[in-house]
Coordinates of C-alpha atoms in Angstrom, one line a residue:
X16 CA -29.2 -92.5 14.4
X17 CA -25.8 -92.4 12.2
X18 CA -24.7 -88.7 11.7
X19 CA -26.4 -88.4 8.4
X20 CA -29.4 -89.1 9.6
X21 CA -29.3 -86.7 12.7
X22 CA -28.4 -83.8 10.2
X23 CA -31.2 -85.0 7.8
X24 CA -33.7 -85.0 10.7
X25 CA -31.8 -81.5 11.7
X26 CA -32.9 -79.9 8.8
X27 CA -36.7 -81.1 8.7
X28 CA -36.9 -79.4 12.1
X29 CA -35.5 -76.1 10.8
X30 CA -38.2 -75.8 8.5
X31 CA -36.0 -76.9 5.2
X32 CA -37.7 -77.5 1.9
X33 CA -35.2 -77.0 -0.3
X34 CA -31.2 -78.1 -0.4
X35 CA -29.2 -76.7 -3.2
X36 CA -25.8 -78.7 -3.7
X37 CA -23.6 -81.4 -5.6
X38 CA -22.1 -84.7 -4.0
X39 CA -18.8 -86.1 -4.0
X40 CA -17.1 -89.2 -2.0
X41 CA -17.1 -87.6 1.5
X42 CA -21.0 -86.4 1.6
X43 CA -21.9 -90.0 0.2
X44 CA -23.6 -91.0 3.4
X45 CA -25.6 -88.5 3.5
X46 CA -26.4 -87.9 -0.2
X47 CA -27.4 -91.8 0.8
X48 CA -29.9 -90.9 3.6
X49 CA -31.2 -87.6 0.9
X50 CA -32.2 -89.9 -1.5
X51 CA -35.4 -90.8 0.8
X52 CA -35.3 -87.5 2.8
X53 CA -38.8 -85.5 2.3
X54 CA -36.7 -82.5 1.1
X55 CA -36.1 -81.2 -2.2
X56 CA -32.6 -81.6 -3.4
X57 CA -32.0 -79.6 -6.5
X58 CA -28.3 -80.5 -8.4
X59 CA -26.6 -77.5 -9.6
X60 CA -24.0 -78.1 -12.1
X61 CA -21.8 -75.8 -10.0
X62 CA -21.2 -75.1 -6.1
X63 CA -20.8 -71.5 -6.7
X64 CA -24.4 -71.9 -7.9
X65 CA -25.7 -73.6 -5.2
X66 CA -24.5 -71.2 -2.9
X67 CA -26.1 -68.0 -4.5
X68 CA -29.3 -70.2 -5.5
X69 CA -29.1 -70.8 -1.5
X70 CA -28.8 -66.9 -1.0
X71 CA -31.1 -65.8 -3.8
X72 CA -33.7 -68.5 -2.0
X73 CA -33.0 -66.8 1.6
X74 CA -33.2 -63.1 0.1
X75 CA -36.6 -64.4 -1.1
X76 CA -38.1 -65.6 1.8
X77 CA -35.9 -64.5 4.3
X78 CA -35.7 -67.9 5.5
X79 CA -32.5 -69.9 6.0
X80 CA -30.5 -71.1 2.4
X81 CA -28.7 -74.3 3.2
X82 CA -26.3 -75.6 0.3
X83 CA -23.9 -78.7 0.4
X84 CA -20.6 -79.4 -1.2
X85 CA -18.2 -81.9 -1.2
X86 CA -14.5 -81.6 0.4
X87 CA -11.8 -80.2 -1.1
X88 CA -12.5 -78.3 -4.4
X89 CA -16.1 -78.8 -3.6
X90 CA -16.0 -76.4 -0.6
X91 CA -13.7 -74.2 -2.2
X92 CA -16.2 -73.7 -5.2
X93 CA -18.6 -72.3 -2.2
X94 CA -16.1 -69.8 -1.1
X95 CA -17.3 -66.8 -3.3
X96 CA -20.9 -67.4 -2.2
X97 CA -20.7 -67.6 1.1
X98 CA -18.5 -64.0 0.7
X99 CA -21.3 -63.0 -0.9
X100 CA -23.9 -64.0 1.5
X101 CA -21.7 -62.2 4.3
X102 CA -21.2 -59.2 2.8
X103 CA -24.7 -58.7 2.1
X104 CA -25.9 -60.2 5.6
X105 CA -27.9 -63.1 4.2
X106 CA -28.7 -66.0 6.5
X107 CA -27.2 -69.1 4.9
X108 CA -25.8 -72.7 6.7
X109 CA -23.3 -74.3 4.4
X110 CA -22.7 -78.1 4.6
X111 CA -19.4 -79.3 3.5
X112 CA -17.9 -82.7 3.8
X113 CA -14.2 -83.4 5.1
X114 CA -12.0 -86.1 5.2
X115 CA -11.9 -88.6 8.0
X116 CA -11.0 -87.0 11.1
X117 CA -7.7 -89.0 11.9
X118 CA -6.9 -87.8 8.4
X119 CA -7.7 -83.7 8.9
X120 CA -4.2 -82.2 8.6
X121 CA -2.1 -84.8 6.6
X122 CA -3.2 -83.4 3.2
X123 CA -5.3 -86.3 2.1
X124 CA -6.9 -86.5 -0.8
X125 CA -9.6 -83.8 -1.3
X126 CA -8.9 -82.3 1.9
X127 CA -9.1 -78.0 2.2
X128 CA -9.0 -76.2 5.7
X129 CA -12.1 -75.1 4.5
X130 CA -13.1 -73.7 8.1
X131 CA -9.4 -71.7 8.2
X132 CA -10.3 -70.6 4.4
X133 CA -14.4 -69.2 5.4
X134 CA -13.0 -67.9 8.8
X135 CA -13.3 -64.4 7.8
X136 CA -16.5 -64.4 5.4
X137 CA -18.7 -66.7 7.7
X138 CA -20.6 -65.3 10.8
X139 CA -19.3 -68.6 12.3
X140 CA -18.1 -72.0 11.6
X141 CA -17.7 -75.2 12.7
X142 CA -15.5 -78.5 12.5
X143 CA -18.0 -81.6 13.7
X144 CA -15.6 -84.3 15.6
X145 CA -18.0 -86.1 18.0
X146 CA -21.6 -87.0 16.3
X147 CA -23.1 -86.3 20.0
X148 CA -22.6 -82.8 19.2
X149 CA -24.3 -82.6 15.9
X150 CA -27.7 -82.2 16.7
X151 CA -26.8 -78.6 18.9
X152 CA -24.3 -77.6 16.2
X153 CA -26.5 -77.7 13.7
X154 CA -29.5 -75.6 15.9
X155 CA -26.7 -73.4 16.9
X156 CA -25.5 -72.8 13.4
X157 CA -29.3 -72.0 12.4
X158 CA -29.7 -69.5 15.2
X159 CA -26.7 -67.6 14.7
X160 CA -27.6 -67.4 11.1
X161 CA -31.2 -65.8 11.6
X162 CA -30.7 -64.0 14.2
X163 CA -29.1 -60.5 15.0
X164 CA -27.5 -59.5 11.8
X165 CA -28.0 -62.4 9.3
X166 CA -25.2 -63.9 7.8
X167 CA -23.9 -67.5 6.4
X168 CA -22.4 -70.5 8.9
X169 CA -20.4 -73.3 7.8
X170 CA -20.9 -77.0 8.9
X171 CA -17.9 -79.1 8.2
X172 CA -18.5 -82.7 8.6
X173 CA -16.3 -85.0 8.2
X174 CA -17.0 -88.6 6.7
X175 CA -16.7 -91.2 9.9
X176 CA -18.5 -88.3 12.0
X177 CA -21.6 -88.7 9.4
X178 CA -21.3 -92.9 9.5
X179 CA -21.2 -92.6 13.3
X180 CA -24.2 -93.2 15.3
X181 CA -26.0 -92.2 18.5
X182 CA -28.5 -91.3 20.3
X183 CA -30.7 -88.2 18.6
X184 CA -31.8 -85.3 21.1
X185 CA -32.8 -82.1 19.7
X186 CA -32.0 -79.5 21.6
X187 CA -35.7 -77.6 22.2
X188 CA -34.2 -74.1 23.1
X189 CA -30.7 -72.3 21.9
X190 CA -28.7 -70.9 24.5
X191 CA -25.5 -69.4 23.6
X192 CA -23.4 -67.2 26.3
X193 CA -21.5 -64.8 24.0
X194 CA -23.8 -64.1 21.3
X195 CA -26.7 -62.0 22.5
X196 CA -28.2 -59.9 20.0
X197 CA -29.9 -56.7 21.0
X198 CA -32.9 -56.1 19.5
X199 CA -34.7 -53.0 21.7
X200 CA -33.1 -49.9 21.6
X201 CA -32.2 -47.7 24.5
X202 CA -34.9 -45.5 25.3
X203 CA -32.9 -42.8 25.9
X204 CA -31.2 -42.9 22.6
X205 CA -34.5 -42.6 21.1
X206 CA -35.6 -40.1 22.8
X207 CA -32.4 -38.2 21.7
X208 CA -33.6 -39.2 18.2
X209 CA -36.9 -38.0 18.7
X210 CA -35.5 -34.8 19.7
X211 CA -32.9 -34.3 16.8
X212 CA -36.1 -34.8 14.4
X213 CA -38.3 -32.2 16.0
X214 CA -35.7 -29.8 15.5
X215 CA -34.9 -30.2 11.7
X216 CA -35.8 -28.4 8.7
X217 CA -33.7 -30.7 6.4
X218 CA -34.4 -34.8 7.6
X219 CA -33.7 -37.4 5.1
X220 CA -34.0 -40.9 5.7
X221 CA -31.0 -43.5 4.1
X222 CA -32.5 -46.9 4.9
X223 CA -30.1 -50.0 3.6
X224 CA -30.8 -53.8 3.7
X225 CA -31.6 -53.7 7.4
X226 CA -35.0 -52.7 6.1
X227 CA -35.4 -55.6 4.6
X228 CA -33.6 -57.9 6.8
X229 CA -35.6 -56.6 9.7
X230 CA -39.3 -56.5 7.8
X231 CA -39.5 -52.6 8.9
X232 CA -40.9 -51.6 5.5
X233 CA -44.1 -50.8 7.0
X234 CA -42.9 -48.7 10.1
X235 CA -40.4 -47.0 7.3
X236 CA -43.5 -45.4 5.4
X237 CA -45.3 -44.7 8.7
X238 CA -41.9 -42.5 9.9
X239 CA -41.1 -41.0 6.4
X240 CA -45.1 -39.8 6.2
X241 CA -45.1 -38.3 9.7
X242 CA -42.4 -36.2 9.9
X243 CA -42.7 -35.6 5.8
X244 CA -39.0 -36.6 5.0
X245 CA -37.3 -37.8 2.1
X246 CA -36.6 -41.4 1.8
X247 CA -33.3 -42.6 -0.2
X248 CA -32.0 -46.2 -0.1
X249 CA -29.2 -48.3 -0.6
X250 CA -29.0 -50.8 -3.5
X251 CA -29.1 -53.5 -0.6
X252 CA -32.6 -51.4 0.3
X253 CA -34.2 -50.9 -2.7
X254 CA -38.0 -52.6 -2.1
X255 CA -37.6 -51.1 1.7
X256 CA -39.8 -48.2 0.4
X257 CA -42.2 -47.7 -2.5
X258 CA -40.4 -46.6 -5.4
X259 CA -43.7 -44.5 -6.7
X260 CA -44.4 -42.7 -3.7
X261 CA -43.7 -39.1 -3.5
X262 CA -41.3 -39.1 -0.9
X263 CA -39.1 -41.2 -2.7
X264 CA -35.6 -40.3 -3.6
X265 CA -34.9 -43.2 -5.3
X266 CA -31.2 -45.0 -4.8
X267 CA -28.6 -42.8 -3.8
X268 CA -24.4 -43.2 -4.3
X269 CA -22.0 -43.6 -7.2
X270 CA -25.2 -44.7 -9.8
X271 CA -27.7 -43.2 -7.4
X272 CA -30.0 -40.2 -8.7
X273 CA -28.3 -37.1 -8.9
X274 CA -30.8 -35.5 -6.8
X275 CA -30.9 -38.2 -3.9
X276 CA -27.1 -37.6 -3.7
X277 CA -27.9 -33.4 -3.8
X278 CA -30.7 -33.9 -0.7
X279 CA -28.4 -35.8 1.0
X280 CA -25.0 -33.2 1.0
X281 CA -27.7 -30.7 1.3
X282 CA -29.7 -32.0 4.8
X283 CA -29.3 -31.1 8.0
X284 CA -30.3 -34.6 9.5
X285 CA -29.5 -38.1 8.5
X286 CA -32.1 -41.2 9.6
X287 CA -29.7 -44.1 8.9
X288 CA -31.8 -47.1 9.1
X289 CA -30.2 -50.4 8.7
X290 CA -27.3 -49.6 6.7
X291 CA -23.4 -49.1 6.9
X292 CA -22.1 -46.1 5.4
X293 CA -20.4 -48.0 2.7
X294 CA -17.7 -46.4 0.4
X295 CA -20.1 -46.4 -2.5
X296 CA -22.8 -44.8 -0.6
X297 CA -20.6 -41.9 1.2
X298 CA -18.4 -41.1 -1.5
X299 CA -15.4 -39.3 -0.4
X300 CA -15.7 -39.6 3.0
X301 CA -14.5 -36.0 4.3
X302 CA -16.7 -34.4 2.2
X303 CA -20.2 -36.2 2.9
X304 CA -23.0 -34.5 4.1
X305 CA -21.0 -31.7 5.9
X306 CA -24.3 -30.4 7.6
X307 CA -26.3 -33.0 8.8
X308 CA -26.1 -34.3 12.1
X309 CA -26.8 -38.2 12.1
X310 CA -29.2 -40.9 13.7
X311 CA -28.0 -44.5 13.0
X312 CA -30.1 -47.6 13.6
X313 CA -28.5 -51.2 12.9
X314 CA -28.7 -54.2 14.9
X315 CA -25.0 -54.6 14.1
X316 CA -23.3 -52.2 16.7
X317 CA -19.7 -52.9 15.0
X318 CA -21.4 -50.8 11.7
X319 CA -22.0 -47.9 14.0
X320 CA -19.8 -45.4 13.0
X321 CA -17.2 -47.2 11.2
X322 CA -17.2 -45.4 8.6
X323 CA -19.3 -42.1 9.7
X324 CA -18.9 -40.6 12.6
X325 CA -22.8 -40.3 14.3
X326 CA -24.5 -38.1 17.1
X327 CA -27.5 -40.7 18.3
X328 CA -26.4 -44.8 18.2
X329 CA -29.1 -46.8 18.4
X330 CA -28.1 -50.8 18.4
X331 CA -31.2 -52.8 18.0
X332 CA -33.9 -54.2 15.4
X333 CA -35.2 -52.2 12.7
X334 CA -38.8 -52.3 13.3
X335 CA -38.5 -52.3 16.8
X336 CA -37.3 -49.5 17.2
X337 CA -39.1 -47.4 14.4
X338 CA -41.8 -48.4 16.4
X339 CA -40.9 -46.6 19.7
X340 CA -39.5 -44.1 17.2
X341 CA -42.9 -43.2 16.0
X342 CA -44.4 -43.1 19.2
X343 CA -41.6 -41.0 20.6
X344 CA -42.2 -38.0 18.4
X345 CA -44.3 -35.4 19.3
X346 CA -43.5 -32.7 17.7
X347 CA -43.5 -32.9 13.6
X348 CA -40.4 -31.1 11.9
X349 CA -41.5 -28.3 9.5
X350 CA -40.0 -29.9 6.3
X351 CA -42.3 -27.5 3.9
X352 CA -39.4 -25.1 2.4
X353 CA -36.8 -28.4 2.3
X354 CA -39.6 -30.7 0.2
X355 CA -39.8 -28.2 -2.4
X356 CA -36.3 -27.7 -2.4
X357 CA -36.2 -31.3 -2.9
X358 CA -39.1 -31.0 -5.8
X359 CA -36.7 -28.8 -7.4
X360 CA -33.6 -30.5 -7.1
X361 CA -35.5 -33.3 -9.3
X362 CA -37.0 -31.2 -11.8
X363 CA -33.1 -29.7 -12.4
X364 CA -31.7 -33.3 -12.4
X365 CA -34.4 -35.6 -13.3
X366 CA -32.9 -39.3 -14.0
X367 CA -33.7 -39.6 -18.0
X368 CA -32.0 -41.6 -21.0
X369 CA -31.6 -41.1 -24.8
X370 CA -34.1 -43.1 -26.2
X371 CA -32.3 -43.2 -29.5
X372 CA -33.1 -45.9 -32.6
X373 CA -30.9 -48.9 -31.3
X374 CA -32.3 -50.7 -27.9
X375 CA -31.4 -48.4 -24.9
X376 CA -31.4 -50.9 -22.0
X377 CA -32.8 -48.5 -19.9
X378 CA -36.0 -48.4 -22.3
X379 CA -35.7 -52.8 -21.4
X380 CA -35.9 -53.0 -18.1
X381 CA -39.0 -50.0 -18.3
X382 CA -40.5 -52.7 -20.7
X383 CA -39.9 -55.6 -18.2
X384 CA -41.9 -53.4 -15.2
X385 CA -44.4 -52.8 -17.4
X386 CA -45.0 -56.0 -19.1
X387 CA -45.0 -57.9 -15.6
X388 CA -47.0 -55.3 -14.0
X389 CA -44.4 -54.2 -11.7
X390 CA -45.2 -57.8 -10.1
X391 CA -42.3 -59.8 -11.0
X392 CA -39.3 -60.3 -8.6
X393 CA -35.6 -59.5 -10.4
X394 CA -32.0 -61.0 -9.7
X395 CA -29.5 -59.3 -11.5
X396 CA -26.1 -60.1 -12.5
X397 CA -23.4 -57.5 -11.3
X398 CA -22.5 -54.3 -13.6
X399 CA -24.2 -52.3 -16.3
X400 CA -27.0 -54.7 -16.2
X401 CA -27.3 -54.2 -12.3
X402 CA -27.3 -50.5 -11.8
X403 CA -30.0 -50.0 -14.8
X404 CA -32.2 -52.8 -13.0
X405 CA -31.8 -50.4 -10.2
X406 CA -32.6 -47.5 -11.5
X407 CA -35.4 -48.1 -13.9
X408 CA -37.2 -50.6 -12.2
X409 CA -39.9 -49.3 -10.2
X410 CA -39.6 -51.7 -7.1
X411 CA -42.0 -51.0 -4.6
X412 CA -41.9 -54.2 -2.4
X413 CA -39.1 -55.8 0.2
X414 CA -37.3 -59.0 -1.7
X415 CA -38.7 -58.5 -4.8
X416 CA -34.7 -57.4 -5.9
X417 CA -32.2 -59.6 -5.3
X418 CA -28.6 -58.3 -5.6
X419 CA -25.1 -58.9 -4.8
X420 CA -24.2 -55.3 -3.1
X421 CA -21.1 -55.8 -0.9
X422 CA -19.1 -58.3 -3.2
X423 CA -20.5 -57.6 -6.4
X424 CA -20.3 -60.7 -7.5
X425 CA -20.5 -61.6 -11.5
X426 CA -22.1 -64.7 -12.1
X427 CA -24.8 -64.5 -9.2
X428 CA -28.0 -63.7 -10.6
X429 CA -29.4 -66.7 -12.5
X430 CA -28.1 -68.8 -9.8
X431 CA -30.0 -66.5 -7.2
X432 CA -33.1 -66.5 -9.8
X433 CA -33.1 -70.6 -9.4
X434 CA -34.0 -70.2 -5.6
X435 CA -35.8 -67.5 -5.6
X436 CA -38.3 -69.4 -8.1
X437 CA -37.9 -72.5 -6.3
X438 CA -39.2 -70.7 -3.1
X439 CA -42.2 -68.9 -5.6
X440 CA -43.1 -71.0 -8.0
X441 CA -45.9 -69.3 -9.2
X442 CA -44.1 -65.9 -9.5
X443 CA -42.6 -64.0 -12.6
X444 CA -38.9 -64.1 -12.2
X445 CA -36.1 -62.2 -14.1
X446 CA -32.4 -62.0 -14.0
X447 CA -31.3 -59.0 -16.0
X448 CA -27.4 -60.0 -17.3
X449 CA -25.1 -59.1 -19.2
X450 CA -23.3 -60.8 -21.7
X451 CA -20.4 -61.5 -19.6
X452 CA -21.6 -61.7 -16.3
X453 CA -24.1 -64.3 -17.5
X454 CA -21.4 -66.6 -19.0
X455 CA -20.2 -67.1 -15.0
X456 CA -22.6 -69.9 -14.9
X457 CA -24.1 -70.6 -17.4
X458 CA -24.0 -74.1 -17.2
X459 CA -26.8 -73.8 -14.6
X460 CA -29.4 -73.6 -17.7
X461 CA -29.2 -77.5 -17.4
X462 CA -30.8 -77.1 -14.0
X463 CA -33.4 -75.2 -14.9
X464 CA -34.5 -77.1 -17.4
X465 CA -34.3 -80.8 -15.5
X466 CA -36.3 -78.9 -12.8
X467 CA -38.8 -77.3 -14.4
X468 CA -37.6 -73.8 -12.8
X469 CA -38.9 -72.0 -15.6
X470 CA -36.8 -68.4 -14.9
X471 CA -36.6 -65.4 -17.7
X472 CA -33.2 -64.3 -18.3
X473 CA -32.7 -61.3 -20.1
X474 CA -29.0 -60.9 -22.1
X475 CA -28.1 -56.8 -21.8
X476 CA -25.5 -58.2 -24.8
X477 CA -23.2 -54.8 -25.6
X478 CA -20.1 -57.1 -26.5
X479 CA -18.4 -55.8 -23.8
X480 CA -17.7 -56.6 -19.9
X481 CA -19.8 -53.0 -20.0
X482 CA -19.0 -51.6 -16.5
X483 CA -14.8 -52.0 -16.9
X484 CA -15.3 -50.5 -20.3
X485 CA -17.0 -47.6 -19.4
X486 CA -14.4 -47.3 -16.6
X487 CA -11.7 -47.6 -19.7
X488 CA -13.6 -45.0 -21.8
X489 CA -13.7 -42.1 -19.2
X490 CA -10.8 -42.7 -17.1
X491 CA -8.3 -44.7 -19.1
X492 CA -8.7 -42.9 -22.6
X493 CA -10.5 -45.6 -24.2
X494 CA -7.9 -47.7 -23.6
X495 CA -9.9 -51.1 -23.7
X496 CA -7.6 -53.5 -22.8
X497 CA -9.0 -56.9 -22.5
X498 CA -12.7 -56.0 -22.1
X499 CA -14.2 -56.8 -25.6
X500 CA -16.0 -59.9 -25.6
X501 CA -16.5 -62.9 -28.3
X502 CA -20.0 -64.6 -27.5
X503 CA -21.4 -67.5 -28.0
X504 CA -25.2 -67.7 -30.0
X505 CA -27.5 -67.1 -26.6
X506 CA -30.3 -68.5 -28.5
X507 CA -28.6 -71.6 -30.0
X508 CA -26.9 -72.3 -26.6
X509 CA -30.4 -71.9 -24.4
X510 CA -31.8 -74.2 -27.8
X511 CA -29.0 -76.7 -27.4
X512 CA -30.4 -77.3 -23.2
X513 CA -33.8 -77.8 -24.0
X514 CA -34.6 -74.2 -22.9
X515 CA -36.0 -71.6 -25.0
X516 CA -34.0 -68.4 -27.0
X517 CA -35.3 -65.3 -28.6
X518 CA -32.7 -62.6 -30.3
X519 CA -33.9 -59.4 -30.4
X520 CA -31.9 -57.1 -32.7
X521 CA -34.8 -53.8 -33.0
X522 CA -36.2 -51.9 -30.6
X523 CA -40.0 -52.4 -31.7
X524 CA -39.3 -56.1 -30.8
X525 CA -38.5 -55.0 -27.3
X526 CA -41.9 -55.8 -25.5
X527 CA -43.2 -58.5 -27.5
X528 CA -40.4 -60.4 -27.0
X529 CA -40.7 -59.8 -23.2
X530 CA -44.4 -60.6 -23.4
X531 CA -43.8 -64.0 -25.6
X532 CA -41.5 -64.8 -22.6
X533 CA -43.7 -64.3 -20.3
X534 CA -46.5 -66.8 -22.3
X535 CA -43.1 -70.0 -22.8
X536 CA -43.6 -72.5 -19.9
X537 CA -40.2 -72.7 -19.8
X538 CA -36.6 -71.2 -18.8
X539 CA -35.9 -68.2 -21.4
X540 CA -32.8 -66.5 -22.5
X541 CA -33.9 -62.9 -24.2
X542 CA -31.1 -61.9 -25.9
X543 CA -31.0 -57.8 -26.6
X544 CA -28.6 -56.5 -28.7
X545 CA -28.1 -53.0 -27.2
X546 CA -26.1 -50.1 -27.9
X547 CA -22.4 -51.0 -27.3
X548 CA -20.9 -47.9 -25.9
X549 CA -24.2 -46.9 -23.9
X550 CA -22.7 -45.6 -19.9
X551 CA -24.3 -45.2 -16.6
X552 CA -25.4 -42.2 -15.6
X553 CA -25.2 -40.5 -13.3
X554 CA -21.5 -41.5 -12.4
X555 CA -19.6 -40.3 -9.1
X556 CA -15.6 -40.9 -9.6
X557 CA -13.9 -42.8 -7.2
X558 CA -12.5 -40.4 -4.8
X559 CA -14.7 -37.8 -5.1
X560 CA -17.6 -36.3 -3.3
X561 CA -21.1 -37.8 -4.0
X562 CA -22.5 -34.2 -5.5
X563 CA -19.8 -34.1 -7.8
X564 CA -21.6 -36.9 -11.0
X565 CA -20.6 -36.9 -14.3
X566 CA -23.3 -36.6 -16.6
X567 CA -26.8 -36.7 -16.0
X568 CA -27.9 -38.7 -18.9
X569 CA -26.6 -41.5 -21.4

């Protein structure tokens, strides 16, 4: 077999459905061998877009994404997705093409180190020289991917190594000597843990993507109801934990509710399940949670504290060791007195909105959960539009929100909508943008429509680049310099791809539009014209502690 069709036949037995990519001279011989492949290929117009179409798939399913590019400029246009994918610990393999091995080096045409450039946001890479090594690169590069902690790895295969041929043997097992994930805990360490718990009065739990990654959502509920703690979550965790139940705190950090960030500075035990202490979690790092001792969990033992300093490690899986976590305890903290403090910490800073005559966007995305039944899965773009998808919508179900967290990446969520509808077809999905982060790629409404991949795009259009501005307006004196935005007609431009626009300019045209959406067999740009100046609330300045918000309302 030529070294197209060994990574064609690679990918079948990985499980692949779905490729997400665009061709160019060095992947022509194995676009050749696709064109009869039994997997889907769908052609973005951009490879930024088949990268987080890859990721938004993978976030989806939690299956592998696998996107290919080109050489050159066609790698390069996969560079921000792949950062994205790492920082967010999404399993992803990358295909690029490369120039002729005896070439590598002398600056041919199209050529990019592209394995020097991902070095640093890939879990690994790798530069294919001899086709007899392609079939156990390729399981490798799936293994290191889905295991452990998730993240993207990059395939570089150069042109002559694709043409070459011989003989096919799949490797049936993956051994690799450095990389051994743990995924038990110690049971010592959770015994310590066990112990910490029983003698609380003030546990909260801060579970982060690891929830997700792991499928602990179950055994997350199970610990939260038996010692009666508080759950607060990440934005990479939101889904993690029912939204609705009582327990729930809701999202903590800079945007998070007030009185998540309040239980948190106030507890006397952290649970850190699956996430990394990240800067827009912790706040000002001397300052957070002065009392609280702290039990972190992650299957990544680099994240342990990095950033926090913690009393009881525990390196392993999620839901493995929640498990034995559960079991472990014997003796339930009395959380009584600290669950009506926390009851009264939300009644004195409940998260509300002014619902005022012009379309709050906050009063959208409560439409959207209600008009889809709180069934629907949502992307979002990054900004305004992202932190009032997270606070308003009432998730209650792992990958049913699909983010960029780490990199924050503009221009990611219709993208990530594509493959999360390509992996559910028959689901509702929304990507809730704003006016400028949706312009990123916008060029991927031509996908969508030559594919059927009928996604619901909702336009929070404020005429600004909203989360810079609001920056501008409280810290730079309304200084805004460079973030006012001309836009194009949303409708005419969906119109002008074949896909369907609706403008919606007052507020009692908020849920019929939604629900008319909902009825179009086809990809939909809403575009809501909401109150320009409207801010996220509550805020937390860089810098400062995570109690000290500004505002408690728009």
């Amino acid at each position: 077999m030529t070294g197209a069709q060994i990574l064609i036949e690679c990918l079948k037995r990985e499980g692949v459905d779905v490729i997400f990519g665009y061709p160019g001279g060095v992947v022509l011989p194995l676009f050749d061998k696709l064109y009869d492949a039994d997997i889907k290929f769908i052609l973005t117009r951009h490879e930024q877009a088949a990268a987080h179409a890859a990721d938004g798939y993978a976030r989806a399913t939690g299956k592998v994404g696998v996107c290919i590019a080109t050489s050159g400029p066609g790698a390069t246009n996969l560079v921000t997705g792949i950062a994205t994918a790492y920082m967010d610990s999404i399993p992803m393999v990358a295909i690029t093409g490369q120039v002729k091995t005896a070439l590598i080096g002398n600056d041919a045409f199209q050529e990019a180190d592209v394995t020097g450039i991902t070095r640093s946001i890939t879990k690994h890479n790798y530069l294919v020289k001899d086709v007899k090594n392609l079939a156990g690169i390729v399981a490798e590069a799936f293994y290191i991917a889905s295991t452990g902690r998730p993240g993207p790895v990059l395939i570089d295969l150069p042109v002559d190594v694709q043409l070459a041929d011989t003989e096919f043997i799949w490797p049936e097992k993956v051994e690799i000597r450095s990389y051994k994930p743990t995924y038990f805990g110690h049971p010592g360490q959770i015994k310590k843990a066990a112990k910490l718990i029983a003698q609380s009065k003030k546990p909260i739990i801060y579970a982060g993507g690891g929830i997700i990654a792991s499928g602990a959502n179950v055994e997350l509920k199970t610990l939260a109801e038996k010692i009666s703690a508080p759950v607060t979550w990440t934005l990479m965790g939101i889904g993690g934990f029912p939204a609705v139940h009582k327990l729930s705190l809701g999202m903590l950090g800079m945007h998070g509710t007030a009185y998540a960030n309040h239980s948190i500075m106030q507890s006397d035990l952290i649970i850190a399940i699956g996430a990394r202490f990240d800067d827009r979690v912790t706040g000002r790092l001397d300052a957070f949670a002065p009392h609280a001792k702290i039990i972190h969990i992650d299957i990544d033992p680099a994240s342990i504290s990095k950033n926090v300093k913690v009393d009881v490690p525990i390196v392993g899986d999620a839901k493995n060791i929640l498990g034995k976590l559960i079991e472990e305890i014997k003796k339930i903290p009395e959380t009584y007195e600290w669950l009506e403090e926390v009851e009264a910490l939300k009644e004195k800073y409940p998260l509300v909105y002014v619902n005022r005559a012009k379309i709050a966007p906050q009063y959208v995305i409560e439409q959207i959960y209600e008009a889809a039944r709180g069934e629907a899965i949502i992307t979002t773009e990054v900004g305004q539009n992202q932190m009032w998808a997270a606070q308003w919508n009432k998730c209650s179900s792992p990958r049913t929100f699909i983010s960029s967290g780490g990199l924050g990446t503009m221009g990611f969520g219709f993208p990530a909508a594509m493959g999360v509808k390509m992996a559910y077809p028959d689901k509702q999905v929304f990507d809730i943008a704003g006016d400028g982060s949706i312009q990123m790629n916008i060029q991927e409404l031509a996908t969508c429509v030559a594919n059927k991949i009928n996604v619901k795009v909702i336009i929070l259009n404020n005429g600004y680049l909203g989360m810079v501005r609001q920056w501008q307006e409280l810290f730079y004196k309304r200084r805004y310099s460079y973030t006012t935005l001309y836009n194009p007609d949303f409708v005419k431009l969906a119109e002008s791809y074949g896909a369907a626009g609706i403008r919606v300019i007052k507020k009692e045209e908020v849920r019929p539009a939604i629900e008319k959406a909902l009825e179009i067999d086809n990809t939909v740009f809403i575009d809501f014209h909401i109150e320009s100046e409207e801010n996220v609330f509550p805020m937390v300045p860089a810098g400062e502690a995570i109690d000290r918000m500004i505002g408690g309302m728009a």
